[in-house]
Coordinates of C-alpha atoms and ligand atoms in Angstrom, one line a residue:
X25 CA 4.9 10.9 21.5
X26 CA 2.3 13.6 20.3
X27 CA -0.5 13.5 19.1
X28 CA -2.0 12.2 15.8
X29 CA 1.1 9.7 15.6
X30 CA 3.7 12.7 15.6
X31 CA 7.2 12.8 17.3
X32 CA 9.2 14.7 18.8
X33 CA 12.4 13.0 18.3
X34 CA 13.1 9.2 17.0
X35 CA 16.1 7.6 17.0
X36 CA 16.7 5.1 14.2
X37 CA 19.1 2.5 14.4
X38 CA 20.5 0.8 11.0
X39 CA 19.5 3.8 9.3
X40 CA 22.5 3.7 6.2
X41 CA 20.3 0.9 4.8
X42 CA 16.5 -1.1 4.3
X43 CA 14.1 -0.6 6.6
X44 CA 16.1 1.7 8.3
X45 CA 16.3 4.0 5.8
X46 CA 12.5 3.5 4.9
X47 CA 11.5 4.2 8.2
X48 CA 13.4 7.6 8.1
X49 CA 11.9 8.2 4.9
X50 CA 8.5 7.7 6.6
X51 CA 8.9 9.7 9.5
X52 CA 10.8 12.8 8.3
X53 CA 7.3 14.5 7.5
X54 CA 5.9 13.7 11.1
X55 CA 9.2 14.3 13.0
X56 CA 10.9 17.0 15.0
X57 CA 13.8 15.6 14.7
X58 CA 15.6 12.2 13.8
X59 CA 18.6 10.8 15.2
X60 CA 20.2 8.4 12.6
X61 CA 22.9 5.6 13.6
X62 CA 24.5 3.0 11.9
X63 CA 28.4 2.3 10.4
X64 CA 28.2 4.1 7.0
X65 CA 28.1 7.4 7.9
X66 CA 28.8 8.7 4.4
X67 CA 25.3 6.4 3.2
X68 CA 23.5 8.3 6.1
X69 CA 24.8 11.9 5.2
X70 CA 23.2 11.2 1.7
X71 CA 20.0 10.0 3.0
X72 CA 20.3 13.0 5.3
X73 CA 20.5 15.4 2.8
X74 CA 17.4 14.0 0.9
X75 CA 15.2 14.7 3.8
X76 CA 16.6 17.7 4.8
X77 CA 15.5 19.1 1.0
X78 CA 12.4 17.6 1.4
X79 CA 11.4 18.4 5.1
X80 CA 13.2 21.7 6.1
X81 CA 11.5 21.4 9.4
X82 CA 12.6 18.3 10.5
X83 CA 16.0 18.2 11.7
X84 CA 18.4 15.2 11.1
X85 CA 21.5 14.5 12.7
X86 CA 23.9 11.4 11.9
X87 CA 25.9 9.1 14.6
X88 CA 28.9 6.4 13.1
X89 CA 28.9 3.7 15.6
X90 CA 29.2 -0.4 15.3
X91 CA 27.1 -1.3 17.7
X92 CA 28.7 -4.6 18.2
X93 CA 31.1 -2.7 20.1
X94 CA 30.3 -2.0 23.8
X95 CA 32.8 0.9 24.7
X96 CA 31.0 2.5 20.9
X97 CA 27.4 1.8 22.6
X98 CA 28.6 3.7 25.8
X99 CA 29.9 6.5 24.0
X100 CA 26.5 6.5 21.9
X101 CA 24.0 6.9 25.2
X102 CA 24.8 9.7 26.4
X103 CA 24.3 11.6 22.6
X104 CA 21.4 9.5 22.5
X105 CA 19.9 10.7 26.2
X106 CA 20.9 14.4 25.3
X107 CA 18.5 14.1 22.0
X108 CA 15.2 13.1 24.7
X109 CA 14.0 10.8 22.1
X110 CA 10.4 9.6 22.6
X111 CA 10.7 6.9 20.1
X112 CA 13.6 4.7 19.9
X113 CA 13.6 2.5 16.6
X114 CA 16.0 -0.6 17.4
X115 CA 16.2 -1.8 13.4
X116 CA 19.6 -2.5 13.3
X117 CA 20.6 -6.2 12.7
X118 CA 22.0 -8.9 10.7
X119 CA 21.4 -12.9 9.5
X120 CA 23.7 -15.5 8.8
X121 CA 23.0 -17.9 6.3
X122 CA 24.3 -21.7 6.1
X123 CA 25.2 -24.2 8.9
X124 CA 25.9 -23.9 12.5
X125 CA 28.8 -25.7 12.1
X126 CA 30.4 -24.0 9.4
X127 CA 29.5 -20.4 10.6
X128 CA 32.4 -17.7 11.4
X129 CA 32.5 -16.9 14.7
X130 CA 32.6 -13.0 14.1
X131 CA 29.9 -13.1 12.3
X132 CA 28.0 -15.2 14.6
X133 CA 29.2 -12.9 17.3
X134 CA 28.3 -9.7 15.5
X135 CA 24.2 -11.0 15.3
X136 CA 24.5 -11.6 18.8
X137 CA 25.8 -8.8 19.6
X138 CA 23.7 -6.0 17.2
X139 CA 20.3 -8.0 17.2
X140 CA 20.4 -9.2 20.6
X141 CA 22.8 -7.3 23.1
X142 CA 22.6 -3.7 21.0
X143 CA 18.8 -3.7 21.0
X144 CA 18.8 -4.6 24.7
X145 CA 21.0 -1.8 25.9
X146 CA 19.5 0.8 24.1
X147 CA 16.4 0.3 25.2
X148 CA 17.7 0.0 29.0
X149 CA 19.6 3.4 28.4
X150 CA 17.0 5.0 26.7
X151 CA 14.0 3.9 29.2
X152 CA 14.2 6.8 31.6
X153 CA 13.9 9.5 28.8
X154 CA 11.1 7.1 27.0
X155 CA 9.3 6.8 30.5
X156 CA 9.6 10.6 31.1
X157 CA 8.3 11.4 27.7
X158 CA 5.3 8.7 27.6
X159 CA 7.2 7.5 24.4
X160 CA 7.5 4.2 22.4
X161 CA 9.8 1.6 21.4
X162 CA 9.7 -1.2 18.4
X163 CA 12.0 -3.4 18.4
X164 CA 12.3 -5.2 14.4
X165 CA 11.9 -8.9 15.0
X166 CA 11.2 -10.9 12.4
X167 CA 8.8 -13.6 11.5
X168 CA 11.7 -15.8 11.9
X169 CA 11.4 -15.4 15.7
X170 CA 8.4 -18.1 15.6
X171 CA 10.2 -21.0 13.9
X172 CA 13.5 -22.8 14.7
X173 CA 15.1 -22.6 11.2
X174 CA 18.1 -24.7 10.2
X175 CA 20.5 -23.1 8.2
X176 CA 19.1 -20.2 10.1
X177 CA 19.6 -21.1 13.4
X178 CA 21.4 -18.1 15.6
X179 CA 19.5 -15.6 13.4
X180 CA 16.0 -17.2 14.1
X181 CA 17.2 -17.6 18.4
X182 CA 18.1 -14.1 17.8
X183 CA 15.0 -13.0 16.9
X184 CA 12.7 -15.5 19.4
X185 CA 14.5 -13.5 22.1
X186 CA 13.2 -9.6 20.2
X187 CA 9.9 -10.9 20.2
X188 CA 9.8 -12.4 23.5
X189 CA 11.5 -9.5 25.4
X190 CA 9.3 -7.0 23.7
X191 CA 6.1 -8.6 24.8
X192 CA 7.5 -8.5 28.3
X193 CA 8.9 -5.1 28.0
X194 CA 5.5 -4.3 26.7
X195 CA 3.8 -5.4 30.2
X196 CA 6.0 -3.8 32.4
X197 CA 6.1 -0.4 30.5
X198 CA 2.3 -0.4 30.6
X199 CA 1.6 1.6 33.9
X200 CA 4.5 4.1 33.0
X201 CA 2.9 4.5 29.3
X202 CA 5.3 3.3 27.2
X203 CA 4.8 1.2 24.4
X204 CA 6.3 -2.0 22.9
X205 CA 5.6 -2.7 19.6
X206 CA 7.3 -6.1 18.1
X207 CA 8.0 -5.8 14.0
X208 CA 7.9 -9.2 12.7
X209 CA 8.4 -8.9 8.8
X210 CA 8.8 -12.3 6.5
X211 CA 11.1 -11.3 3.7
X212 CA 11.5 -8.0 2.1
X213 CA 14.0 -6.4 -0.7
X214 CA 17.2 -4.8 1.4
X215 CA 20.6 -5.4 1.9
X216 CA 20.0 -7.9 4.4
X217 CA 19.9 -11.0 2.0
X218 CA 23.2 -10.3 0.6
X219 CA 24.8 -9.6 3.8
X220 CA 23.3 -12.8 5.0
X221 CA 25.2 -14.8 2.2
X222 CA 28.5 -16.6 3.3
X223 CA 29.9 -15.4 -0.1
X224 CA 28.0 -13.1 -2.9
X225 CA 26.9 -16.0 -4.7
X226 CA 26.5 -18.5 -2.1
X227 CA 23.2 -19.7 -0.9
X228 CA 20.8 -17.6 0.5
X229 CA 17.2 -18.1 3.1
X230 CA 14.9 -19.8 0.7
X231 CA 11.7 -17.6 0.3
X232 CA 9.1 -17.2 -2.9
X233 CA 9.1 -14.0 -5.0
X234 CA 5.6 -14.2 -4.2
X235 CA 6.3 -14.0 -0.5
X236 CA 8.2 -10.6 -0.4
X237 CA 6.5 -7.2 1.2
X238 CA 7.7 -3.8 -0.3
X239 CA 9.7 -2.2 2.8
X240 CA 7.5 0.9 2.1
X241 CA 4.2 -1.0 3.3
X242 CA 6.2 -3.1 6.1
X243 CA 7.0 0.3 7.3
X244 CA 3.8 2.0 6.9
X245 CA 1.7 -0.7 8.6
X246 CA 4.5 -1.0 11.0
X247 CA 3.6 3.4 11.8
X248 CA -0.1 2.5 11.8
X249 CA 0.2 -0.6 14.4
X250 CA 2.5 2.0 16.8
X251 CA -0.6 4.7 16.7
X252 CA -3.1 1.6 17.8
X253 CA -1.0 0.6 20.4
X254 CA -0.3 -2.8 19.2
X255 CA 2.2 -5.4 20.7
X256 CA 3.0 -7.2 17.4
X257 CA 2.9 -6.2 13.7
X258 CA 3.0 -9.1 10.6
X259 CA 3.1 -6.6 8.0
X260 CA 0.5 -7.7 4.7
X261 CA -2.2 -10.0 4.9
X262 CA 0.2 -13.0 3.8
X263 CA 2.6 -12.4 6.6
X264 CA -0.4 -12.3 9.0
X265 CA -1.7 -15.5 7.7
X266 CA 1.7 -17.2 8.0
X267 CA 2.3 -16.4 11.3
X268 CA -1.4 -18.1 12.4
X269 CA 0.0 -21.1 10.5
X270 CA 3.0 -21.2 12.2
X271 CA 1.6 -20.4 15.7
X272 CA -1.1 -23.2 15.6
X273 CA 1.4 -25.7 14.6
X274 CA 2.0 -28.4 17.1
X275 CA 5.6 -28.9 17.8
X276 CA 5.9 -32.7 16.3
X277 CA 4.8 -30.8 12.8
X278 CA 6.9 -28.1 13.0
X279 CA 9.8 -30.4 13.5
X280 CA 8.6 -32.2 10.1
X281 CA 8.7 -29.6 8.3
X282 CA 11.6 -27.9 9.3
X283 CA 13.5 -30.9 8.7
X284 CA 13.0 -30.8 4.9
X285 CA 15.5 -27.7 4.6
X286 CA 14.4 -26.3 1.7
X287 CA 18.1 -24.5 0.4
X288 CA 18.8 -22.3 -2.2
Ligands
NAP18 N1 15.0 -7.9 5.0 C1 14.3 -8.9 5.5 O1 13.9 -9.9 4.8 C2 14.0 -9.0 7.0 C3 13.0 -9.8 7.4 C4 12.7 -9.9 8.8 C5 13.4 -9.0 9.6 N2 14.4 -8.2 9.2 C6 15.1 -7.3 10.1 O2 14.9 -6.0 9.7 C7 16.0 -5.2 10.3 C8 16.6 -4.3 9.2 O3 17.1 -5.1 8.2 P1 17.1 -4.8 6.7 O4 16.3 -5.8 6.0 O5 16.8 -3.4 6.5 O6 18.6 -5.1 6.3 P2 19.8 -4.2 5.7 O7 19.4 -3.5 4.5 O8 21.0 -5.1 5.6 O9 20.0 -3.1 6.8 C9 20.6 -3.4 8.1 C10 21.0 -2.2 8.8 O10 21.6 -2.6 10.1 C11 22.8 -1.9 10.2 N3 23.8 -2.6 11.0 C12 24.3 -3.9 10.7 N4 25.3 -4.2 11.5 C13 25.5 -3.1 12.3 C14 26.5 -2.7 13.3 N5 27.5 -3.6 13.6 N6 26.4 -1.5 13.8 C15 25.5 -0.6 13.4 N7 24.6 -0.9 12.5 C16 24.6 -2.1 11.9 C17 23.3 -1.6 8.8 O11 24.1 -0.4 8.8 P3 25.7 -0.4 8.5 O12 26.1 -1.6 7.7 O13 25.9 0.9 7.8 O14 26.3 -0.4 9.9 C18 22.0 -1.3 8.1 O15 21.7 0.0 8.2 C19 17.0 -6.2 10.8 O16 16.9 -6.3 12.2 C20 16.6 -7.6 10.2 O17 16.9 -8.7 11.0 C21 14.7 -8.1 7.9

């Protein structure tokens, strides 16, 4: 990382889409170079392009993989080592929303596998070039990782492991300067509450309008918590104030009020 919160590259995964895509959007203009992955390609090339008009001086390349995939993540690494990123941007994930019981186990499989296993061996392939280059990684959570939510239930365990693991990463990476930061976002305007629907107009995670953060401030205060050094980032002043709710909630009260299941 250079200085004044500049980089030199930044790899972006979940880029075709969201936050992703925001977080390109944000860093084009403060970027050597950005390394964007994710299925669409096609999506990508077109978001590509956009920068590319708008910042000549940041190059932008484009990588197709599913990350659910190991052999795909194997053949990703090494293009990903080669590009000496010193930020590594693991955004990529998915929810899944409705019942335990009643979930498909692909898609159950696939949130596993791209929020948990995905994030995880990036980071462990990427850590000697992040180490070399005094770089950062931030790992999207989600506030979700605080609560156990019914109806929510791999997606929120998915996400209690992000934050976790980033807090420890965060410790051991601190004599090699590297940092961890931990996104933890409530709700925000992207693809991700469609694709979290069992079918396009089944129910969805219940959350007020009211409640929602533009992805261009999630990602700006998300930049400005990396340049502090933070561990953690609630982006907007509600989000914050949720989380302190949630944190200072003893466990008997929690389980109260989980247990009213608000559905949509
Ligand atoms: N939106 C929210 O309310 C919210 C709240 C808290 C946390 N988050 C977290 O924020 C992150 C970004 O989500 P978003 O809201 O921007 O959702 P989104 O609009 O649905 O974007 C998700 C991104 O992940 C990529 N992705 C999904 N499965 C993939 C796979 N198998 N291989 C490669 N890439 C894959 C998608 O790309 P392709 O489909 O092209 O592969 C897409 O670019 C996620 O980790 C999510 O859990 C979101």
């Amino acid at each position: 990382m250079q200085a004044g919160g500049s980089f030199g590259c930044v790899v972006i995964t979940g880029a075709s889409a969201g936050l992703g895509a925001e977080f390109a959007r944000q860093l084009a203009p403060r970027s050597a170079r950005l390394v964007l992955v994710a299925r669409r390609v096609s999506l990508m090339e077109t978001l590509a392009q956009e920068l590319r008009a708008q910042q000549p001086a940041c190059e932008i390349r484009t990588w197709g993989c599913d990350l659910r995939e190991a052999a795909a993540r194997e053949a990703l690494l090494p293009v990903l080592k080669a590009e000496t990123p010193d930020l590594l941007i693991n955004n990529a994930g998915l929810g899944d929303y409705g019942e335990f019981e009643t979930a498909d186990w692909e898609k159950v499989n696939a949130m596993l596998q791209v929020n948990i296993t995905a994030l995880t061996h990036l980071a462990k392939g990427l850590l000697p070039e992040l180490i070399a280059r005094r770089g950062a990684i931030l790992n999207v959570s989600s506030l979700a990782s605080l609560l156990p939510i019914p109806d929510f239930a791999v997606y929120a365990a998915t996400k209690a492991y992000v934050t976790s693991f980033s807090e420890a990463l965060r410790i051991e990476m601190k004599p090699h300067g590297v940092r961890v930061l931990a996104l933890c976002p409530g709700p925000v305007r992207t693809e991700f509450g469609q694709v979290s629907r069992r079918s396009p107009d089944g129910p969805g995670m219940p959350a007020k309008k009211s409640f929602y953060v533009p992805k261009e401030q999630v990602v700006l205060e998300t930049l400005t918590a990396l340049e502090k050094g933070r561990a953690r980032v609630y982006p907007a002043l509600k989000t914050t104030l949720a989380a302190r709710v949630i944190s200072a909630m003893p466990l008997c009260v929690m389980r109260l009020v989980m247990g009213m299941r608000l559905r949509r």
